[in-house]
Amino acid sequence: MPVMKAGVIGCGNIGAALCAAMREGAIPATLAAVADEDSSRAEALAKASGAEALDLEGCARTTDFLVECASGAVVPDVLRACARHGRDCLIMSLGGLLDQQDLLASARAEGVGVHLPAGALAGLDGLRAAMEAGVESVTLTTRKPPQGLAGAPYLEQQGIALDGLTEARIIFEGNALEAVQAFPKNVNVAAALSLAGPGPEAVTVRVVADPAAEVNSHEVVVTGAFGRMTCVTENMPSPQNPKTSYLAVLSARAELRAAALAFARREGARA
C-alpha cells in the first residue's frame, strides 16, 4: 500500500509527539520533513526521526501532507503553500483561522483538503447538528491551573499576576476571537467551537485560573431550537507541556492517522 509522506511544521510538544508516533509505527505515514522557526530545534528533531529539516516551502514541495502545529501566525502561510503545491493539511492552531475565513475558503476551493481537529474538546458533533436549526447561545468556560496560563499575552498586557492565587478567578471574558488573541496557546478550543458553530463573535468565552484545579477543563453550554446541551471535558495536561491538554495531542494523532489511511486507500485505488 502507498505510504503518505508527511511534513510537520512546528517542532514543539505536538509536533514532536507526531514525529515519534510515525517513527514508532503508530501512524502509518513516513515523516519526510520538519520545519520550525528555531532551525536548531528542527534539525535536532529531523536527526532523531530520519527526516529532513527544511523551510515551509521545502516541506510543501517534498511531502504529500502537511501538519501545522506551530502557531496561529503560521497558518496563512501553510494554507498558501498547500494551495501552491496541491497538498492537503491538518491545522492544529485553529485560532489562526478565525480571521482568515476567506483564505480557508479559497484553499478549499482550489482542492486543498483542510482537516480541522476537535483538539481538547468533546461535543462538536452535537454543536454542528444544533446549527441545522440555529443556536441562540454558545458559551465556553475554560478552567486551568495558573501555571497552565503563565506567559499569556493578555496577562502581561493587563498586568495580571497569578502567583500566589488562593481561589478561582475569572481572568477573561469576551468573544472567541478576542480569546484566541489574548491566549493564543491556551484556548484553541474556542476556535474549534467557532468554526463548528456560529462564528467567533457569537461564542462567549470565560477563562478561569483556579489554583485548586488538577486538570484543564472546558465546559460548553449551547442553547437553541434543539434544547440545551452541556458538555464538560476534563483534560490531563500533556506530560511534556502543561499549557497543552493531552487530548489535543491525541486528537492530532488520530487525525493524522485517519489522513494517512485515507491517502493509502486513495492512492492504492489509483495504482
CSV table of C-alpha atoms in Angstrom, one decimal:
chain,number,residue,atom,x,y,z
A,1,MET,CA,0.0,0.0,0.0
A,2,PRO,CA,1.2,3.5,-0.7
A,3,VAL,CA,2.6,5.3,2.4
A,4,MET,CA,1.9,9.0,2.9
A,5,LYS,CA,5.0,11.3,3.3
A,6,ALA,CA,4.2,13.9,6.0
A,7,GLY,CA,5.8,17.2,6.7
A,8,VAL,CA,5.5,18.7,10.2
A,9,ILE,CA,5.5,22.5,10.7
A,10,GLY,CA,6.4,23.2,14.3
A,11,CYS,CA,8.7,21.1,16.4
A,12,GLY,CA,7.2,21.7,19.8
A,13,ASN,CA,5.1,19.4,22.0
A,14,ILE,CA,2.5,18.2,19.5
A,15,GLY,CA,5.0,18.2,16.6
A,16,ALA,CA,7.5,16.0,18.5
A,17,ALA,CA,4.7,13.7,19.6
A,18,LEU,CA,3.5,13.2,16.0
A,19,CYS,CA,7.1,12.6,14.8
A,20,ALA,CA,7.6,9.9,17.5
A,21,ALA,CA,4.3,8.2,16.6
A,22,MET,CA,5.3,8.0,12.9
A,23,ARG,CA,8.8,6.8,13.8
A,24,GLU,CA,7.3,4.1,16.1
A,25,GLY,CA,4.7,2.9,13.5
A,26,ALA,CA,1.7,4.1,15.5
A,27,ILE,CA,0.7,6.3,12.5
A,28,PRO,CA,1.1,4.6,9.1
A,29,ALA,CA,3.0,7.5,7.5
A,30,THR,CA,6.6,8.4,6.8
A,31,LEU,CA,8.0,11.6,8.4
A,32,ALA,CA,9.7,13.2,5.4
A,33,ALA,CA,10.4,16.7,6.6
A,34,VAL,CA,10.1,19.1,9.5
A,35,ALA,CA,10.3,22.9,9.8
A,36,ASP,CA,10.4,25.3,12.7
A,37,GLU,CA,11.3,29.0,13.2
A,38,ASP,CA,14.1,27.7,15.5
A,39,SER,CA,16.2,25.9,13.0
A,40,SER,CA,18.3,24.1,15.7
A,41,ARG,CA,15.1,22.5,17.1
A,42,ALA,CA,14.1,21.4,13.6
A,43,GLU,CA,17.5,19.9,12.9
A,44,ALA,CA,17.5,18.0,16.2
A,45,LEU,CA,14.1,16.5,15.6
A,46,ALA,CA,14.9,15.7,12.0
A,47,LYS,CA,18.1,13.9,13.1
A,48,ALA,CA,16.2,11.9,15.7
A,49,SER,CA,13.5,11.0,13.2
A,50,GLY,CA,15.5,10.3,10.0
A,51,ALA,CA,13.8,13.3,8.2
A,52,GLU,CA,15.0,16.5,6.5
A,53,ALA,CA,15.0,19.9,8.2
A,54,LEU,CA,13.6,22.3,5.6
A,55,ASP,CA,11.6,25.5,5.4
A,56,LEU,CA,7.9,25.6,4.9
A,57,GLU,CA,8.1,25.8,1.1
A,58,GLY,CA,10.5,22.8,1.1
A,59,CYS,CA,8.2,20.8,3.2
A,60,ALA,CA,5.2,21.5,1.0
A,61,ARG,CA,7.2,20.7,-2.1
A,62,THR,CA,8.6,17.3,-1.0
A,63,THR,CA,5.7,15.8,1.0
A,64,ASP,CA,2.2,14.6,0.5
A,65,PHE,CA,0.6,16.1,3.5
A,66,LEU,CA,1.4,19.0,5.9
A,67,VAL,CA,0.7,19.2,9.6
A,68,GLU,CA,0.7,22.6,11.2
A,69,CYS,CA,1.4,22.6,14.9
A,70,ALA,CA,3.4,25.8,15.2
A,71,SER,CA,1.3,28.9,15.9
A,72,GLY,CA,-1.7,30.8,14.5
A,73,ALA,CA,0.6,33.2,12.9
A,74,VAL,CA,1.9,30.5,10.6
A,75,VAL,CA,-1.5,29.2,9.4
A,76,PRO,CA,-2.0,31.6,6.5
A,77,ASP,CA,1.4,30.7,5.0
A,78,VAL,CA,0.7,27.0,5.4
A,79,LEU,CA,-2.6,27.3,3.6
A,80,ARG,CA,-1.0,29.3,0.7
A,81,ALA,CA,1.9,26.7,0.4
A,82,CYS,CA,-0.6,23.9,0.3
A,83,ALA,CA,-2.6,25.6,-2.4
A,84,ARG,CA,0.6,26.2,-4.5
A,85,HIS,CA,1.7,22.6,-4.2
A,86,GLY,CA,-1.7,20.8,-4.1
A,87,ARG,CA,-1.2,19.4,-0.6
A,88,ASP,CA,-3.8,18.6,2.0
A,89,CYS,CA,-3.1,19.6,5.6
A,90,LEU,CA,-4.0,19.3,9.2
A,91,ILE,CA,-4.3,22.7,11.0
A,92,MET,CA,-3.8,22.4,14.8
A,93,SER,CA,-3.6,26.2,15.6
A,94,LEU,CA,-7.3,26.8,14.8
A,95,GLY,CA,-7.1,30.3,16.2
A,96,GLY,CA,-5.1,31.3,13.2
A,97,LEU,CA,-8.2,30.6,11.0
A,98,LEU,CA,-10.6,32.8,12.8
A,99,ASP,CA,-9.6,36.0,10.9
A,100,GLN,CA,-8.7,34.0,7.7
A,101,GLN,CA,-12.0,32.6,6.7
A,102,ASP,CA,-11.6,33.9,3.1
A,103,LEU,CA,-8.2,32.3,2.8
A,104,LEU,CA,-9.6,29.0,4.2
A,105,ALA,CA,-12.5,29.1,1.7
A,106,SER,CA,-10.1,29.9,-1.2
A,107,ALA,CA,-7.7,27.0,-0.3
A,108,ARG,CA,-10.6,24.6,-0.2
A,109,ALA,CA,-12.0,25.9,-3.5
A,110,GLU,CA,-8.6,25.1,-5.0
A,111,GLY,CA,-8.9,21.5,-3.9
A,112,VAL,CA,-6.9,21.6,-0.6
A,113,GLY,CA,-8.3,19.2,2.0
A,114,VAL,CA,-8.0,21.2,5.2
A,115,HIS,CA,-8.5,19.0,8.3
A,116,LEU,CA,-9.7,20.7,11.5
A,117,PRO,CA,-9.4,18.6,14.7
A,118,ALA,CA,-11.6,18.7,17.7
A,119,GLY,CA,-8.4,19.1,19.8
A,120,ALA,CA,-9.0,19.1,23.6
A,121,LEU,CA,-12.8,19.4,23.2
A,122,ALA,CA,-15.8,17.0,23.0
A,123,GLY,CA,-19.3,17.8,21.8
A,124,LEU,CA,-18.6,19.4,18.4
A,125,ASP,CA,-20.7,16.9,16.6
A,126,GLY,CA,-23.7,18.0,18.8
A,127,LEU,CA,-23.0,21.6,18.0
A,128,ARG,CA,-22.8,21.0,14.3
A,129,ALA,CA,-26.2,19.2,14.5
A,130,ALA,CA,-27.7,22.0,16.6
A,131,MET,CA,-26.6,24.6,13.9
A,132,GLU,CA,-29.0,22.9,11.5
A,133,ALA,CA,-31.9,24.6,13.4
A,134,GLY,CA,-29.9,27.5,14.7
A,135,VAL,CA,-28.4,28.2,18.1
A,136,GLU,CA,-29.2,31.0,20.5
A,137,SER,CA,-26.0,31.0,22.5
A,138,VAL,CA,-22.7,29.1,22.8
A,139,THR,CA,-20.6,29.6,25.9
A,140,LEU,CA,-17.2,28.2,26.8
A,141,THR,CA,-15.7,28.2,30.3
A,142,THR,CA,-12.1,27.1,30.3
A,143,ARG,CA,-10.6,26.4,33.7
A,144,LYS,CA,-6.9,25.8,34.2
A,145,PRO,CA,-4.3,25.8,36.9
A,146,PRO,CA,-2.4,29.1,37.0
A,147,GLN,CA,0.8,27.6,35.7
A,148,GLY,CA,-1.1,26.5,32.6
A,149,LEU,CA,-1.8,30.1,31.7
A,150,ALA,CA,1.5,31.6,32.6
A,151,GLY,CA,3.0,33.8,29.9
A,152,ALA,CA,-0.2,34.5,28.0
A,153,PRO,CA,-0.1,37.9,26.3
A,154,TYR,CA,-3.3,39.1,27.9
A,155,LEU,CA,-1.9,38.6,31.4
A,156,GLU,CA,1.2,40.6,30.6
A,157,GLN,CA,-0.8,43.4,28.9
A,158,GLN,CA,-3.3,43.7,31.7
A,159,GLY,CA,-0.7,43.3,34.5
A,160,ILE,CA,-2.4,40.3,35.9
A,161,ALA,CA,-0.3,38.2,38.3
A,162,LEU,CA,-1.3,34.7,39.1
A,163,ASP,CA,1.5,33.8,41.5
A,164,GLY,CA,0.1,33.2,45.0
A,165,LEU,CA,-3.5,32.9,43.7
A,166,THR,CA,-5.6,31.3,46.5
A,167,GLU,CA,-9.0,31.0,44.9
A,168,ALA,CA,-10.5,30.6,41.4
A,169,ARG,CA,-10.6,33.9,39.5
A,170,ILE,CA,-12.2,34.8,36.1
A,171,ILE,CA,-9.4,36.5,34.3
A,172,PHE,CA,-11.0,37.0,30.9
A,173,GLU,CA,-14.5,37.2,29.4
A,174,GLY,CA,-15.1,38.1,25.8
A,175,ASN,CA,-15.8,36.5,22.4
A,176,ALA,CA,-13.8,33.7,20.8
A,177,LEU,CA,-11.7,36.0,18.5
A,178,GLU,CA,-10.7,38.1,21.5
A,179,ALA,CA,-10.0,35.0,23.5
A,180,VAL,CA,-7.6,33.4,21.0
A,181,GLN,CA,-5.8,36.7,20.6
A,182,ALA,CA,-5.4,37.0,24.4
A,183,PHE,CA,-4.5,33.4,25.0
A,184,PRO,CA,-3.1,32.0,21.7
A,185,LYS,CA,-1.6,28.9,23.3
A,186,ASN,CA,-4.4,28.2,25.7
A,187,VAL,CA,-7.9,28.4,24.1
A,188,ASN,CA,-7.7,26.8,20.7
A,189,VAL,CA,-11.0,25.1,21.8
A,190,ALA,CA,-12.7,28.5,21.4
A,191,ALA,CA,-11.6,28.5,17.8
A,192,ALA,CA,-12.9,24.9,17.3
A,193,LEU,CA,-16.3,25.9,18.7
A,194,SER,CA,-16.4,29.0,16.4
A,195,LEU,CA,-15.6,27.0,13.3
A,196,ALA,CA,-18.1,24.3,14.1
A,197,GLY,CA,-20.7,26.7,15.3
A,198,PRO,CA,-21.9,30.3,14.8
A,199,GLY,CA,-18.6,32.1,14.3
A,200,PRO,CA,-16.1,33.7,16.6
A,201,GLU,CA,-18.1,36.8,17.6
A,202,ALA,CA,-21.1,34.7,18.6
A,203,VAL,CA,-19.2,32.4,21.0
A,204,THR,CA,-18.7,33.7,24.6
A,205,VAL,CA,-15.5,32.6,26.3
A,206,ARG,CA,-14.6,32.8,30.0
A,207,VAL,CA,-11.1,31.8,31.2
A,208,VAL,CA,-10.7,30.9,34.9
A,209,ALA,CA,-7.4,30.5,36.7
A,210,ASP,CA,-8.0,28.0,39.5
A,211,PRO,CA,-5.2,27.0,41.9
A,212,ALA,CA,-7.3,24.0,43.1
A,213,ALA,CA,-7.7,22.7,39.5
A,214,GLU,CA,-5.8,19.5,38.8
A,215,VAL,CA,-6.9,19.2,35.2
A,216,ASN,CA,-7.6,21.6,32.3
A,217,SER,CA,-11.4,21.6,31.9
A,218,HIS,CA,-13.7,23.0,29.2
A,219,GLU,CA,-17.4,23.4,29.8
A,220,VAL,CA,-19.5,24.1,26.7
A,221,VAL,CA,-23.2,25.2,27.0
A,222,VAL,CA,-25.3,25.5,23.9
A,223,THR,CA,-28.9,26.6,23.7
A,224,GLY,CA,-31.1,26.7,20.6
A,225,ALA,CA,-34.2,25.3,18.9
A,226,PHE,CA,-33.0,21.7,19.7
A,227,GLY,CA,-32.9,22.4,23.5
A,228,ARG,CA,-29.9,22.8,25.7
A,229,MET,CA,-26.6,20.9,25.7
A,230,THR,CA,-23.9,20.9,28.3
A,231,CYS,CA,-20.6,19.2,27.7
A,232,VAL,CA,-17.7,19.1,30.1
A,233,THR,CA,-14.2,17.8,29.1
A,234,GLU,CA,-11.6,17.4,31.8
A,235,ASN,CA,-8.2,17.0,30.3
A,236,MET,CA,-4.9,16.0,31.9
A,237,PRO,CA,-2.1,18.3,30.9
A,238,SER,CA,0.4,16.9,28.4
A,239,PRO,CA,3.3,15.3,30.2
A,240,GLN,CA,5.6,17.4,28.1
A,241,ASN,CA,3.9,20.8,28.4
A,242,PRO,CA,1.2,21.8,31.0
A,243,LYS,CA,-0.1,24.5,28.6
A,244,THR,CA,-1.2,21.8,26.2
A,245,SER,CA,-4.0,19.3,27.0
A,246,TYR,CA,-3.1,15.7,26.5
A,247,LEU,CA,-6.3,15.2,24.5
A,248,ALA,CA,-5.1,17.8,22.0
A,249,VAL,CA,-2.0,15.7,21.3
A,250,LEU,CA,-4.1,12.6,21.0
A,251,SER,CA,-6.5,14.4,18.6
A,252,ALA,CA,-3.6,15.3,16.4
A,253,ARG,CA,-2.5,11.7,16.3
A,254,ALA,CA,-6.0,10.4,15.5
A,255,GLU,CA,-6.5,13.0,12.7
A,256,LEU,CA,-3.1,12.3,11.1
A,257,ARG,CA,-3.7,8.5,11.2
A,258,ALA,CA,-7.1,9.0,9.5
A,259,ALA,CA,-5.4,11.1,6.8
A,260,ALA,CA,-2.7,8.6,6.3
A,261,LEU,CA,-5.2,5.7,5.9
A,262,ALA,CA,-7.3,7.7,3.5
A,263,PHE,CA,-4.2,8.6,1.4
A,264,ALA,CA,-3.3,4.9,1.2
A,265,ARG,CA,-6.7,3.9,0.1
A,266,ARG,CA,-7.0,6.7,-2.5
A,267,GLU,CA,-3.5,6.1,-4.0
A,268,GLY,CA,-3.9,2.4,-3.9
A,269,ALA,CA,-7.1,2.6,-5.9
A,270,ARG,CA,-5.3,4.7,-8.5
A,271,ALA,CA,-2.5,2.3,-8.9
